[in-house]
Amino acid sequence: MLHNLTGWHALVILAIIILVFGAAKLPALAKSLGQSVRILKDESSDLRAGDETEPHS
């Protein structure tokens, strides 16, 4: 689906994102996205650790 994207496509998508969110809000958006990914990784690693320590019956 995304195999045919070129550099021009990426520039157009980036320009649309800047128009929609505004340049001032992009750092806050990136920070919140990074925090969300970090939380997801922490929770998934906690689930894996919990699976390894609990005996299966």
Short mmCIF file of N, CA and C in Angstrom, two decimals:
data_model
loop_
_atom_site.label_atom_id
_atom_site.label_comp_id
_atom_site.label_asym_id
_atom_site.label_seq_id
_atom_site.Cartn_x
_atom_site.Cartn_y
_atom_site.Cartn_z
N MET A 1 0.82 -1.19 0.00
CA MET A 1 0.00 0.00 0.00
C MET A 1 0.87 1.26 0.00
N LEU A 2 1.89 1.29 0.83
CA LEU A 2 2.74 2.47 0.93
C LEU A 2 4.06 2.30 0.18
N HIS A 3 4.15 1.30 -0.68
CA HIS A 3 5.41 1.03 -1.36
C HIS A 3 5.71 2.02 -2.46
N ASN A 4 4.71 2.73 -2.96
CA ASN A 4 4.92 3.65 -4.08
C ASN A 4 5.13 5.09 -3.64
N LEU A 5 5.36 5.33 -2.36
CA LEU A 5 5.59 6.70 -1.89
C LEU A 5 6.98 7.17 -2.28
N THR A 6 7.05 8.41 -2.73
CA THR A 6 8.33 9.00 -3.08
C THR A 6 8.59 10.17 -2.15
N GLY A 7 9.70 10.83 -2.36
CA GLY A 7 10.03 12.00 -1.55
C GLY A 7 9.01 13.11 -1.70
N TRP A 8 8.47 13.26 -2.90
CA TRP A 8 7.46 14.30 -3.13
C TRP A 8 6.19 14.02 -2.34
N HIS A 9 5.82 12.76 -2.27
CA HIS A 9 4.64 12.39 -1.49
C HIS A 9 4.84 12.75 -0.02
N ALA A 10 6.02 12.45 0.50
CA ALA A 10 6.32 12.75 1.90
C ALA A 10 6.27 14.26 2.15
N LEU A 11 6.78 15.06 1.21
CA LEU A 11 6.74 16.51 1.37
C LEU A 11 5.30 17.04 1.36
N VAL A 12 4.47 16.49 0.50
CA VAL A 12 3.08 16.92 0.44
C VAL A 12 2.36 16.54 1.74
N ILE A 13 2.58 15.33 2.24
CA ILE A 13 1.97 14.91 3.49
C ILE A 13 2.43 15.80 4.64
N LEU A 14 3.73 16.10 4.69
CA LEU A 14 4.26 16.97 5.74
C LEU A 14 3.65 18.37 5.66
N ALA A 15 3.48 18.90 4.46
CA ALA A 15 2.86 20.22 4.29
C ALA A 15 1.41 20.22 4.77
N ILE A 16 0.69 19.16 4.49
CA ILE A 16 -0.70 19.06 4.96
C ILE A 16 -0.76 18.99 6.47
N ILE A 17 0.13 18.23 7.07
CA ILE A 17 0.16 18.13 8.54
C ILE A 17 0.45 19.49 9.15
N ILE A 18 1.40 20.22 8.58
CA ILE A 18 1.72 21.56 9.10
C ILE A 18 0.53 22.49 8.95
N LEU A 19 -0.18 22.41 7.83
CA LEU A 19 -1.36 23.25 7.65
C LEU A 19 -2.47 22.91 8.64
N VAL A 20 -2.66 21.64 8.91
CA VAL A 20 -3.74 21.22 9.80
C VAL A 20 -3.42 21.56 11.25
N PHE A 21 -2.23 21.21 11.71
CA PHE A 21 -1.91 21.37 13.12
C PHE A 21 -1.22 22.69 13.43
N GLY A 22 -0.57 23.29 12.48
CA GLY A 22 0.18 24.50 12.72
C GLY A 22 1.58 24.17 13.21
N ALA A 23 2.53 24.97 12.81
CA ALA A 23 3.93 24.69 13.14
C ALA A 23 4.20 24.80 14.64
N ALA A 24 3.45 25.62 15.34
CA ALA A 24 3.69 25.80 16.78
C ALA A 24 3.27 24.57 17.58
N LYS A 25 2.30 23.82 17.11
CA LYS A 25 1.80 22.67 17.86
C LYS A 25 2.53 21.37 17.54
N LEU A 26 3.35 21.34 16.51
CA LEU A 26 4.02 20.11 16.12
C LEU A 26 4.98 19.55 17.18
N PRO A 27 5.79 20.38 17.86
CA PRO A 27 6.66 19.80 18.91
C PRO A 27 5.86 19.15 20.04
N ALA A 28 4.75 19.76 20.44
CA ALA A 28 3.93 19.17 21.49
C ALA A 28 3.29 17.87 21.01
N LEU A 29 2.89 17.84 19.75
CA LEU A 29 2.30 16.63 19.18
C LEU A 29 3.33 15.51 19.14
N ALA A 30 4.55 15.81 18.74
CA ALA A 30 5.61 14.81 18.68
C ALA A 30 5.96 14.31 20.07
N LYS A 31 5.98 15.20 21.06
CA LYS A 31 6.28 14.81 22.43
C LYS A 31 5.21 13.87 22.97
N SER A 32 3.95 14.19 22.75
CA SER A 32 2.89 13.33 23.26
C SER A 32 2.88 11.99 22.54
N LEU A 33 3.21 11.97 21.26
CA LEU A 33 3.30 10.71 20.54
C LEU A 33 4.44 9.85 21.09
N GLY A 34 5.57 10.47 21.37
CA GLY A 34 6.70 9.75 21.96
C GLY A 34 6.37 9.18 23.32
N GLN A 35 5.66 9.95 24.14
CA GLN A 35 5.26 9.45 25.46
C GLN A 35 4.30 8.28 25.33
N SER A 36 3.40 8.34 24.37
CA SER A 36 2.44 7.26 24.17
C SER A 36 3.16 5.98 23.75
N VAL A 37 4.14 6.10 22.86
CA VAL A 37 4.89 4.93 22.42
C VAL A 37 5.69 4.36 23.58
N ARG A 38 6.28 5.22 24.39
CA ARG A 38 7.06 4.76 25.55
C ARG A 38 6.17 4.01 26.54
N ILE A 39 4.98 4.52 26.80
CA ILE A 39 4.04 3.85 27.71
C ILE A 39 3.63 2.50 27.14
N LEU A 40 3.36 2.44 25.84
CA LEU A 40 2.98 1.19 25.20
C LEU A 40 4.10 0.15 25.32
N LYS A 41 5.34 0.56 25.10
CA LYS A 41 6.47 -0.35 25.22
C LYS A 41 6.63 -0.84 26.65
N ASP A 42 6.49 0.06 27.63
CA ASP A 42 6.60 -0.33 29.04
C ASP A 42 5.52 -1.33 29.43
N GLU A 43 4.30 -1.07 29.01
CA GLU A 43 3.20 -1.96 29.35
C GLU A 43 3.36 -3.32 28.68
N SER A 44 3.79 -3.35 27.43
CA SER A 44 3.96 -4.63 26.76
C SER A 44 5.11 -5.44 27.38
N SER A 45 6.17 -4.77 27.80
CA SER A 45 7.26 -5.49 28.46
C SER A 45 6.83 -5.99 29.83
N ASP A 46 5.97 -5.23 30.53
CA ASP A 46 5.44 -5.69 31.81
C ASP A 46 4.56 -6.93 31.62
N LEU A 47 3.77 -6.94 30.55
CA LEU A 47 2.93 -8.11 30.27
C LEU A 47 3.78 -9.33 29.96
N ARG A 48 4.85 -9.15 29.19
CA ARG A 48 5.73 -10.28 28.88
C ARG A 48 6.41 -10.79 30.14
N ALA A 49 6.86 -9.89 30.99
CA ALA A 49 7.51 -10.30 32.23
C ALA A 49 6.52 -11.04 33.14
N GLY A 50 5.28 -10.60 33.16
CA GLY A 50 4.26 -11.25 33.96
C GLY A 50 3.93 -12.62 33.44
N ASP A 51 3.96 -12.80 32.13
CA ASP A 51 3.69 -14.11 31.54
C ASP A 51 4.79 -15.11 31.87
N GLU A 52 6.01 -14.66 31.95
CA GLU A 52 7.13 -15.55 32.22
C GLU A 52 7.18 -15.99 33.67
N THR A 53 6.70 -15.17 34.61
CA THR A 53 6.82 -15.52 36.03
C THR A 53 5.61 -16.28 36.54
N GLU A 54 4.46 -16.17 35.89
CA GLU A 54 3.27 -16.85 36.35
C GLU A 54 3.24 -18.27 35.81
N PRO A 55 3.03 -19.27 36.69
CA PRO A 55 2.92 -20.65 36.19
C PRO A 55 1.57 -20.86 35.51
N HIS A 56 1.59 -21.67 34.48
CA HIS A 56 0.36 -21.99 33.76
C HIS A 56 -0.25 -23.25 34.36
N SER A 57 -1.56 -23.26 34.52
CA SER A 57 -2.18 -24.45 35.10
C SER A 57 -3.04 -25.17 34.10
#
